[in-house]
Short mmCIF file of N, CA and C in Angstrom, two decimals:
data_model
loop_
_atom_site.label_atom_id
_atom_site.label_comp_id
_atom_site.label_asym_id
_atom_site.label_seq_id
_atom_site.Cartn_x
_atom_site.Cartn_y
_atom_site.Cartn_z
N UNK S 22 -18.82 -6.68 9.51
CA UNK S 22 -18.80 -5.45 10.28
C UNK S 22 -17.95 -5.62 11.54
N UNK S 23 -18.25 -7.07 12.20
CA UNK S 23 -17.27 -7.00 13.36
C UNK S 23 -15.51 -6.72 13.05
N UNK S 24 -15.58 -7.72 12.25
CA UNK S 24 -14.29 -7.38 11.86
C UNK S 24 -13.31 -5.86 11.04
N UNK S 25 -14.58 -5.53 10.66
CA UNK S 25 -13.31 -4.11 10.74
C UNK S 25 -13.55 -3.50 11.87
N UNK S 26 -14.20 -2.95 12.96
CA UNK S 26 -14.44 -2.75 14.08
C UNK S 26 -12.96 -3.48 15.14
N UNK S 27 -12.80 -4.50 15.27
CA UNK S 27 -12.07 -5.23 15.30
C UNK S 27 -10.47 -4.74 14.76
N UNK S 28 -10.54 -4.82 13.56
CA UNK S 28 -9.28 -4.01 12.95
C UNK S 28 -8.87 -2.70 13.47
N UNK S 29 -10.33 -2.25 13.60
CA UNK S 29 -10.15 -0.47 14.26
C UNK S 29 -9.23 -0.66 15.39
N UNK S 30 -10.04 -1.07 15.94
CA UNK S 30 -9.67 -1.01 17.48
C UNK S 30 -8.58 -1.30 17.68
N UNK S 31 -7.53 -2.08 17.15
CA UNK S 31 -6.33 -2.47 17.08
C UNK S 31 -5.18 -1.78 16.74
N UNK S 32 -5.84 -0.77 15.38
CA UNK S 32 -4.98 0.13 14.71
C UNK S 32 -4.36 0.99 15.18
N UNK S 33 -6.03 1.94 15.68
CA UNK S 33 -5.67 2.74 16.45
C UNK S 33 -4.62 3.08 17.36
N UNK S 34 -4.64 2.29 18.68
CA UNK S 34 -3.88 2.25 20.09
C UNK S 34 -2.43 2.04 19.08
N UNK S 35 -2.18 1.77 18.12
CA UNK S 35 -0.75 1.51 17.01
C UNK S 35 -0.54 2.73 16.79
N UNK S 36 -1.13 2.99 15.73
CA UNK S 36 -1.24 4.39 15.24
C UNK S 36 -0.51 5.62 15.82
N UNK S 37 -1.34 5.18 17.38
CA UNK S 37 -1.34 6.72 18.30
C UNK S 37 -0.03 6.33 18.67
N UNK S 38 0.42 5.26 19.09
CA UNK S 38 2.22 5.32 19.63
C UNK S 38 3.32 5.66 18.64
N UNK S 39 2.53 5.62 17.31
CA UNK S 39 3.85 5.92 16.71
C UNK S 39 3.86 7.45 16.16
N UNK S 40 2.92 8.50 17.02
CA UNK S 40 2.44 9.87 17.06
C UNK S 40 3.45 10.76 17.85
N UNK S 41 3.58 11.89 17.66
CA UNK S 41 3.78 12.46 19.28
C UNK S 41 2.26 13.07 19.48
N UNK S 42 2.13 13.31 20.96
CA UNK S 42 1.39 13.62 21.30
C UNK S 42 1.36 15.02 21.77
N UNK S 43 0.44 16.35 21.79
CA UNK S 43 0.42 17.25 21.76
C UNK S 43 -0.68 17.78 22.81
N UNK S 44 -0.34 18.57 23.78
CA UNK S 44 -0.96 19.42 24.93
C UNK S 44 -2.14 20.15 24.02
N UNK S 45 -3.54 20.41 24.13
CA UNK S 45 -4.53 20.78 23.80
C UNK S 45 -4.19 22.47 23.69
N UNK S 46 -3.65 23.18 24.70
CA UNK S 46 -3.42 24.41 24.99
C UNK S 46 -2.34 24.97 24.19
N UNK S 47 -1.87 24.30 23.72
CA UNK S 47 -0.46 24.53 22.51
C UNK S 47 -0.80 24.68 21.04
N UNK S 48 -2.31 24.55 20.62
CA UNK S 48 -2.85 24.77 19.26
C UNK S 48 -3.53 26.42 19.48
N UNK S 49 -2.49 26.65 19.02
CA UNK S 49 -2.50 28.21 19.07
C UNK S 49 -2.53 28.99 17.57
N UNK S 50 -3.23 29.82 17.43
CA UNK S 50 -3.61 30.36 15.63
C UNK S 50 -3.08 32.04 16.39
N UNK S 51 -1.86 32.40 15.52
CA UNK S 51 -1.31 33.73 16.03
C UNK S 51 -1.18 33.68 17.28
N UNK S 52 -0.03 33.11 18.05
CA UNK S 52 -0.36 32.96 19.45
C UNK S 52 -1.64 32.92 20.09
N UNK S 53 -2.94 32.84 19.26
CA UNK S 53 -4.14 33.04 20.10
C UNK S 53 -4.33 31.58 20.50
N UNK S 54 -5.04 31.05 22.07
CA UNK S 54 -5.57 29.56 21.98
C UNK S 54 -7.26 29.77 21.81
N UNK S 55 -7.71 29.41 20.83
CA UNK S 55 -8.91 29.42 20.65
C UNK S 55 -10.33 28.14 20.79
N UNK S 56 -8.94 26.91 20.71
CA UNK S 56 -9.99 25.39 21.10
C UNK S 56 -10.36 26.15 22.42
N UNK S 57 -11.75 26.04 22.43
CA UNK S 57 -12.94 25.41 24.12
C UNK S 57 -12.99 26.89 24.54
N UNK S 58 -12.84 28.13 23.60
CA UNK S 58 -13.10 29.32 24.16
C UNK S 58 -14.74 29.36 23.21
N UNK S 59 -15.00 31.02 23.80
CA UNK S 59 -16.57 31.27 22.95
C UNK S 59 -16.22 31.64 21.75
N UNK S 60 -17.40 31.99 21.31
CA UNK S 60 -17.93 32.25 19.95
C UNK S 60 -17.48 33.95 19.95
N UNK S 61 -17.67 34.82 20.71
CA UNK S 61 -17.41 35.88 21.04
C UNK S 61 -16.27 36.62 21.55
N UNK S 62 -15.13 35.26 22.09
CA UNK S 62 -13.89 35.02 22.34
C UNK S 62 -13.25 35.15 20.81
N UNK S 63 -13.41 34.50 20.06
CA UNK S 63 -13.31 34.81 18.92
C UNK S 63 -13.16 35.76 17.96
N UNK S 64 -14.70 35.96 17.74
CA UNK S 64 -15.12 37.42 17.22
C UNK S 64 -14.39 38.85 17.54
N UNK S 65 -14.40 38.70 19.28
CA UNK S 65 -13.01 40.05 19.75
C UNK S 65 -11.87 39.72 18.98
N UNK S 66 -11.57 38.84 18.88
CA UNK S 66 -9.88 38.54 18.48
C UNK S 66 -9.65 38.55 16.97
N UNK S 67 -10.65 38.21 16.29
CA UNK S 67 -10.99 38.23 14.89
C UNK S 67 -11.73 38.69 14.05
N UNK S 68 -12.85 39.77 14.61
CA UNK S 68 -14.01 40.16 13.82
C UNK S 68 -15.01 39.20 12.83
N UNK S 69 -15.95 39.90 12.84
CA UNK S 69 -16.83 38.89 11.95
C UNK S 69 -16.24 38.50 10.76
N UNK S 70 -16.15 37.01 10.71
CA UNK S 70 -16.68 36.08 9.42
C UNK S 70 -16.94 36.64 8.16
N UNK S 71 -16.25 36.26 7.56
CA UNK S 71 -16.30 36.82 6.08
C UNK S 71 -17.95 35.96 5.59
N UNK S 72 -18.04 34.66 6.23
CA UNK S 72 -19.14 34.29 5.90
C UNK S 72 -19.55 32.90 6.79
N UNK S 73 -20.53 32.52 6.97
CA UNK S 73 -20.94 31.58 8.06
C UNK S 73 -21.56 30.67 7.20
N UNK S 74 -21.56 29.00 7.57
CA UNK S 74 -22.79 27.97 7.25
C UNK S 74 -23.40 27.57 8.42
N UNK S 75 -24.64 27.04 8.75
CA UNK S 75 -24.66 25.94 9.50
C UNK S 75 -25.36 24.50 9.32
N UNK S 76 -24.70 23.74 9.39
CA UNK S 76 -25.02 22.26 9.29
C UNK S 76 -25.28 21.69 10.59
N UNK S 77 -25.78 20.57 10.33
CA UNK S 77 -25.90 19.36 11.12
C UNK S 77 -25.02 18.21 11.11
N UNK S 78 -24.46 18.39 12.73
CA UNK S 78 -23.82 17.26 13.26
C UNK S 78 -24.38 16.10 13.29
N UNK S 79 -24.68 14.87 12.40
CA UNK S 79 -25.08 13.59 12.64
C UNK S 79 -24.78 13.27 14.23
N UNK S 80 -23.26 13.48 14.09
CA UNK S 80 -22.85 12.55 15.46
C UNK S 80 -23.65 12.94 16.77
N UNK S 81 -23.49 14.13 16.63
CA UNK S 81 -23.56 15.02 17.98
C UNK S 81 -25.30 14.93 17.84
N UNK S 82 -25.88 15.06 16.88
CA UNK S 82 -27.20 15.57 16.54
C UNK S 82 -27.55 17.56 16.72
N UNK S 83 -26.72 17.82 16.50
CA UNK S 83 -26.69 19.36 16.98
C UNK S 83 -26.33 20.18 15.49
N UNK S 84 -26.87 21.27 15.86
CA UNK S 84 -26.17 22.43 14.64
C UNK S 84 -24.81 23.35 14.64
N UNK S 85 -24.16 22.93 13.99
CA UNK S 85 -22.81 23.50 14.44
C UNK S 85 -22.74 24.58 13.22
N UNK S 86 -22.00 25.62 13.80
CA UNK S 86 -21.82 26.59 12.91
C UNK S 86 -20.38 26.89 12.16
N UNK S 87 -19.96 27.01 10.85
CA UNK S 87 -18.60 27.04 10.48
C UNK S 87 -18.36 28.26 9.82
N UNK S 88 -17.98 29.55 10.83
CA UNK S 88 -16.80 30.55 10.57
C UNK S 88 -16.10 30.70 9.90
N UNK S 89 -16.14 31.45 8.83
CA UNK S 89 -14.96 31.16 7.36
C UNK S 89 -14.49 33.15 7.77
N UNK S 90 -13.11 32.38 7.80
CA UNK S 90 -12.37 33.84 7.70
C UNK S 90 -11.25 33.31 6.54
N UNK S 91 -10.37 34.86 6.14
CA UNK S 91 -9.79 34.44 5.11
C UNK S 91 -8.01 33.90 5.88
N UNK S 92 -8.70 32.40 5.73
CA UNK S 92 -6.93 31.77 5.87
C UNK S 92 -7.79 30.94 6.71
N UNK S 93 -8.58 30.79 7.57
CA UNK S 93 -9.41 29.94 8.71
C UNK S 93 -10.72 29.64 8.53
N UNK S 94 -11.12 28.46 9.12
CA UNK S 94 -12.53 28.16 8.89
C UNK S 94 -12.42 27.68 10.53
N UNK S 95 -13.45 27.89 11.58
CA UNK S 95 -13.75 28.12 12.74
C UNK S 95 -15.01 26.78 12.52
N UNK S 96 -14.61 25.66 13.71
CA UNK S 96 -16.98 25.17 14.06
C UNK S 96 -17.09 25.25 15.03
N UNK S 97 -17.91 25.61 15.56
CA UNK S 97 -18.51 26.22 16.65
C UNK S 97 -19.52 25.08 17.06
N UNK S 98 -19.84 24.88 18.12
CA UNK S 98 -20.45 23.93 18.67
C UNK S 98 -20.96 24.39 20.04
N UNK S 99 -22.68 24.85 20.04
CA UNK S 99 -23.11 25.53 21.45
C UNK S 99 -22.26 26.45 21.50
N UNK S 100 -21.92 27.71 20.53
CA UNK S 100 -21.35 28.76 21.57
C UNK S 100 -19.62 28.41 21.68
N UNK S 101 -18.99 27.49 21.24
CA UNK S 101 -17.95 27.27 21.77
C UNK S 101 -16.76 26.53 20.49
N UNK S 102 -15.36 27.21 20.36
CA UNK S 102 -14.95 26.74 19.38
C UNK S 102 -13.99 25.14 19.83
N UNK S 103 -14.90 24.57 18.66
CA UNK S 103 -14.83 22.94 18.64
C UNK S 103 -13.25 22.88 17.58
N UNK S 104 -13.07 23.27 16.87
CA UNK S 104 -12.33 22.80 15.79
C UNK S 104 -11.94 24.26 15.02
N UNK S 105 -10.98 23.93 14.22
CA UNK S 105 -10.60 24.83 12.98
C UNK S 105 -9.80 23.94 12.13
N UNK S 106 -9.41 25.18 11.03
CA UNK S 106 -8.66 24.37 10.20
C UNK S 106 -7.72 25.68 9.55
N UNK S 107 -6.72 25.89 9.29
CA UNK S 107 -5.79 26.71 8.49
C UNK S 107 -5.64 26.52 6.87
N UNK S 108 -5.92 27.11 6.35
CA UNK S 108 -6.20 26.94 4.15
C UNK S 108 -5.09 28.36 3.60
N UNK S 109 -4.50 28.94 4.52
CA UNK S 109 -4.12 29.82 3.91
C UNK S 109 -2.84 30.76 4.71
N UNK S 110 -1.94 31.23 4.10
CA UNK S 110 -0.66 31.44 5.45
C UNK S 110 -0.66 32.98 6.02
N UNK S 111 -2.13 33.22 6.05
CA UNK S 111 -2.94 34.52 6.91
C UNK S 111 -2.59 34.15 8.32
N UNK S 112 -2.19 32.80 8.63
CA UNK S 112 -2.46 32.19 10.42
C UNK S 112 -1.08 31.67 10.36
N UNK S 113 -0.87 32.20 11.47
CA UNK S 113 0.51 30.89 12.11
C UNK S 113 -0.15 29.96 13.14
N UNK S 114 0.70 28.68 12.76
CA UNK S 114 -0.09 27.51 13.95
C UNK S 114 0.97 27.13 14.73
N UNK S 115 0.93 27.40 16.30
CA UNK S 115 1.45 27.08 17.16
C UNK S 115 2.66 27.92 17.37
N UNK S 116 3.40 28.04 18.11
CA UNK S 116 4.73 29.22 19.32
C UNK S 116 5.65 28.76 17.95
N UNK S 117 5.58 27.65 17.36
CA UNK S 117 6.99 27.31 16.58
C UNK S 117 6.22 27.88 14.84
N UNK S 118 4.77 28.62 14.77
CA UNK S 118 4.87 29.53 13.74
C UNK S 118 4.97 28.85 12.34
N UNK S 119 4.29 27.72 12.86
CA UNK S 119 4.46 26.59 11.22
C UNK S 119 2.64 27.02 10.60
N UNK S 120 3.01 27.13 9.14
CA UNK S 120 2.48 28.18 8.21
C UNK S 120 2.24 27.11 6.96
N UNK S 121 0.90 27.57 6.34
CA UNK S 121 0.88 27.02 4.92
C UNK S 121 1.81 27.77 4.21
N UNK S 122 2.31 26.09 3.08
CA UNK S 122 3.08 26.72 2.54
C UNK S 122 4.91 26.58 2.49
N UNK S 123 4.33 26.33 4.24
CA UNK S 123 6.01 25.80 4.59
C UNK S 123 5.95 24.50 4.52
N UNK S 124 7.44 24.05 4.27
CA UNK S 124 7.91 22.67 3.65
C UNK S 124 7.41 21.63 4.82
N UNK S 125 7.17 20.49 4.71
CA UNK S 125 6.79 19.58 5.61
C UNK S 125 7.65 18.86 6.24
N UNK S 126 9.04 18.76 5.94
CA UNK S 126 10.46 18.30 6.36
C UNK S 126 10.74 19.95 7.65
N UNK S 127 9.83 20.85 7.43
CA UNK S 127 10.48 21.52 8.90
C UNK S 127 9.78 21.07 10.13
N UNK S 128 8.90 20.08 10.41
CA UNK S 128 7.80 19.64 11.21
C UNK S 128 8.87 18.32 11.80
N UNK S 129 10.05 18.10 10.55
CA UNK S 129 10.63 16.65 11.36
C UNK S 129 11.43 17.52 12.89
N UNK S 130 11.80 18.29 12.93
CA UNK S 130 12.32 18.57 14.66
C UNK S 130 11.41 19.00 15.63
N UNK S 131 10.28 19.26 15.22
CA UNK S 131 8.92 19.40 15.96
C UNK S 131 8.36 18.40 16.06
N UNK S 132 7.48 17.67 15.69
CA UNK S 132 7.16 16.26 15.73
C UNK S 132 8.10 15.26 14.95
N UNK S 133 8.89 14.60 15.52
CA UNK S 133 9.72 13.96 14.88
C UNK S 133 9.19 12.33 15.09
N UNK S 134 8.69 11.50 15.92
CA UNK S 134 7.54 10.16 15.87
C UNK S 134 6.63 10.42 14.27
N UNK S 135 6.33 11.58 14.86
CA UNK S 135 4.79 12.13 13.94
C UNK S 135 5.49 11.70 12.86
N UNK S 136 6.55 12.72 12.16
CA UNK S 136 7.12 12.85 10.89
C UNK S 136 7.64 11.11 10.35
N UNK S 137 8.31 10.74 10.88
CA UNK S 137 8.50 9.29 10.23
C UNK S 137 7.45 8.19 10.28
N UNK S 138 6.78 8.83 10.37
CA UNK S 138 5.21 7.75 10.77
C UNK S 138 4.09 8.57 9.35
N UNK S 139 4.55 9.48 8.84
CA UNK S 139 3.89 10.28 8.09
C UNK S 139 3.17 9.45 6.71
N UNK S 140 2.14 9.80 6.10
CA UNK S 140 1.48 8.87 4.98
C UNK S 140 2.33 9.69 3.82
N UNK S 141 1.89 9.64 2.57
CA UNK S 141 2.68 10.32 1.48
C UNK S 141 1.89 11.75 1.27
N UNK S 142 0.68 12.27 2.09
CA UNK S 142 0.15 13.24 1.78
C UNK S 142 -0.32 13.72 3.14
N UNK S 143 0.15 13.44 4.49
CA UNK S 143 -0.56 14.01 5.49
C UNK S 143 0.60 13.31 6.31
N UNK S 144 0.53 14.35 7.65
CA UNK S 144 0.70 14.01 8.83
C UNK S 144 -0.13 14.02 10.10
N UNK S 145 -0.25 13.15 10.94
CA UNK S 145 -0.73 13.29 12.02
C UNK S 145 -0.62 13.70 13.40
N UNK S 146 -0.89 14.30 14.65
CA UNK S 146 -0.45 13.86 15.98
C UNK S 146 -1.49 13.85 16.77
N UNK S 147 -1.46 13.29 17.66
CA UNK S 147 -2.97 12.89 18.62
C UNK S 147 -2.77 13.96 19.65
N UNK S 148 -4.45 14.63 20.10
CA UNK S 148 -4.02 15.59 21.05
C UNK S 148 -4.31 14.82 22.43
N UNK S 149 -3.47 15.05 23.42
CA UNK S 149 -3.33 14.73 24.73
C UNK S 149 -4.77 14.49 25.13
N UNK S 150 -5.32 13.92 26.11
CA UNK S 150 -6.40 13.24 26.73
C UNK S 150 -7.54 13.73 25.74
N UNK S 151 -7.69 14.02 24.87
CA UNK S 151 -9.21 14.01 23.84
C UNK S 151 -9.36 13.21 22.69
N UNK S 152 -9.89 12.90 21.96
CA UNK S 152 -10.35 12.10 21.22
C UNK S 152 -10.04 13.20 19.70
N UNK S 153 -9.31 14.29 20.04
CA UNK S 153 -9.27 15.22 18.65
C UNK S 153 -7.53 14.50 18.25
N UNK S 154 -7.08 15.26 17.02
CA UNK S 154 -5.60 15.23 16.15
C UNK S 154 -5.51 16.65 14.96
N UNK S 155 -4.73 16.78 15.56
CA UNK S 155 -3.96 17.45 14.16
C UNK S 155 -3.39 16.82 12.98
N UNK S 156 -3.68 17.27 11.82
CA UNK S 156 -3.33 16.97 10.42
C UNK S 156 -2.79 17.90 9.50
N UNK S 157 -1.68 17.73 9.14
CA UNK S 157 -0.69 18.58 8.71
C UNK S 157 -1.06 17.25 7.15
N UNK S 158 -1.84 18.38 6.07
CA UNK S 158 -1.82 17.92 4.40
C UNK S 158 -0.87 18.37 3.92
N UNK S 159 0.02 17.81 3.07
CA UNK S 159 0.87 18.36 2.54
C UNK S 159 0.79 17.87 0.69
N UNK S 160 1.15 18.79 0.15
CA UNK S 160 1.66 18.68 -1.50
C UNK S 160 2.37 17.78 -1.86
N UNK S 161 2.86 15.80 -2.22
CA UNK S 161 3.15 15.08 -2.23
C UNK S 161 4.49 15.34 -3.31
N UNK S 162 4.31 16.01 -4.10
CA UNK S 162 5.22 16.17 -5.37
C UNK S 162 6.34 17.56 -4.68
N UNK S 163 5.57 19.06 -4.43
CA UNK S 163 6.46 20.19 -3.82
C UNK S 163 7.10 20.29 -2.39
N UNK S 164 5.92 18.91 -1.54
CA UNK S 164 6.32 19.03 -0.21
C UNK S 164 5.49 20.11 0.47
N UNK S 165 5.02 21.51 0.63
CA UNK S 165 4.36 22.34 1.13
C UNK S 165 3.18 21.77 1.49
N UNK S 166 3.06 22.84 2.87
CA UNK S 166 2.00 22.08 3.66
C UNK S 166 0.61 23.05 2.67
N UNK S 167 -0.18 22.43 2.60
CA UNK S 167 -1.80 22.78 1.78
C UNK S 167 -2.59 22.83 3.34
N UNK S 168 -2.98 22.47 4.15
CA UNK S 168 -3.87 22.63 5.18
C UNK S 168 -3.49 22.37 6.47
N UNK S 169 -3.36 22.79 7.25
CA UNK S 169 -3.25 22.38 9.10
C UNK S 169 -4.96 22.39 9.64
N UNK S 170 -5.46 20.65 9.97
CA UNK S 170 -7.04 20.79 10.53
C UNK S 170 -6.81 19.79 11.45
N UNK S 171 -7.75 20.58 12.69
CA UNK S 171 -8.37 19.96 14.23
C UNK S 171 -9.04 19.54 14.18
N UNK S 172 -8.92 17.93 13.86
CA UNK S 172 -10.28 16.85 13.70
C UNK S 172 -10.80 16.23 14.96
N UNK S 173 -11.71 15.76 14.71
CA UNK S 173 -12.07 14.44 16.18
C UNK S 173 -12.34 12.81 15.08
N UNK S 174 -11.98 12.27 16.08
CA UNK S 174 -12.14 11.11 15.75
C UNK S 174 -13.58 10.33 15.76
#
């Protein structure tokens, strides 16, 4: 156990340099910024949820709630949006309007670290002072991006 712990810890701080790194306030769904606003912040901007779950956060120990609209899935955490994810090209992500669907070679002049650092089915970039990343999945064989999601580590 120490030793992959060990491995982690090493990878990581690697990993993240060979990222670009991305301003928190720049993950924008339709020009909207929706990380660390409310639940109701939301809802104005989007109307109700085609349909809601809620689970349990191990980590956190809390109940987080996940917002399914069509093209977005929203978690909510206390009132407040923690994360999303894009499944469908209903949403544009970010001012530069990158969309499921679109090729993953248009992301190399936008994140260009990110892009040559890329696995054969995903891309990464770390967001600026938080412990979250963006992940750009992509279709390994067509190239098209399949999902844009706001993880934490």
């Amino acid at each position: 156990m120490k030793k992959i712990i060990i491995i982690i810890l090493f990878t990581i701080p690697l990993n993240c340099k060979s990222q670009n790194i991305v301003d928190l306030n720049t993950l924008t769904l339709n020009n909207i910024e929706f990380l660390g606003k409310s639940k109701s912040f939301l809802f104005s901007n989007l109307g109700q949820a085609i349909n809601y779950e809620v689970i349990k956060s191990e980590m956190d120990n809390k109940n987080m709630c996940i917002y399914k609209y069509n093209g977005a899935n929203f978690i909510i955490v206390d009132d407040i949006v923690d994360s999303f994810e894009i499944n469908n090209s209903n949403f544009s992500f970010t001012s530069s309007n990158i969309k499921i669907g679109d090729n993953i070679d248009t992301l190399k002049t936008i994140y260009p670290l990110s892009f040559d650092n890329k696995s054969s089915k995903h891309l990464s970039i770390q967001i600026m002072d938080t412990d979250m990343y963006v992940s750009f999945h992509y279709n390994s064989i067509n190239k098209l991006i399949t999902l844009i999601r706001i993880g934490t580590y």
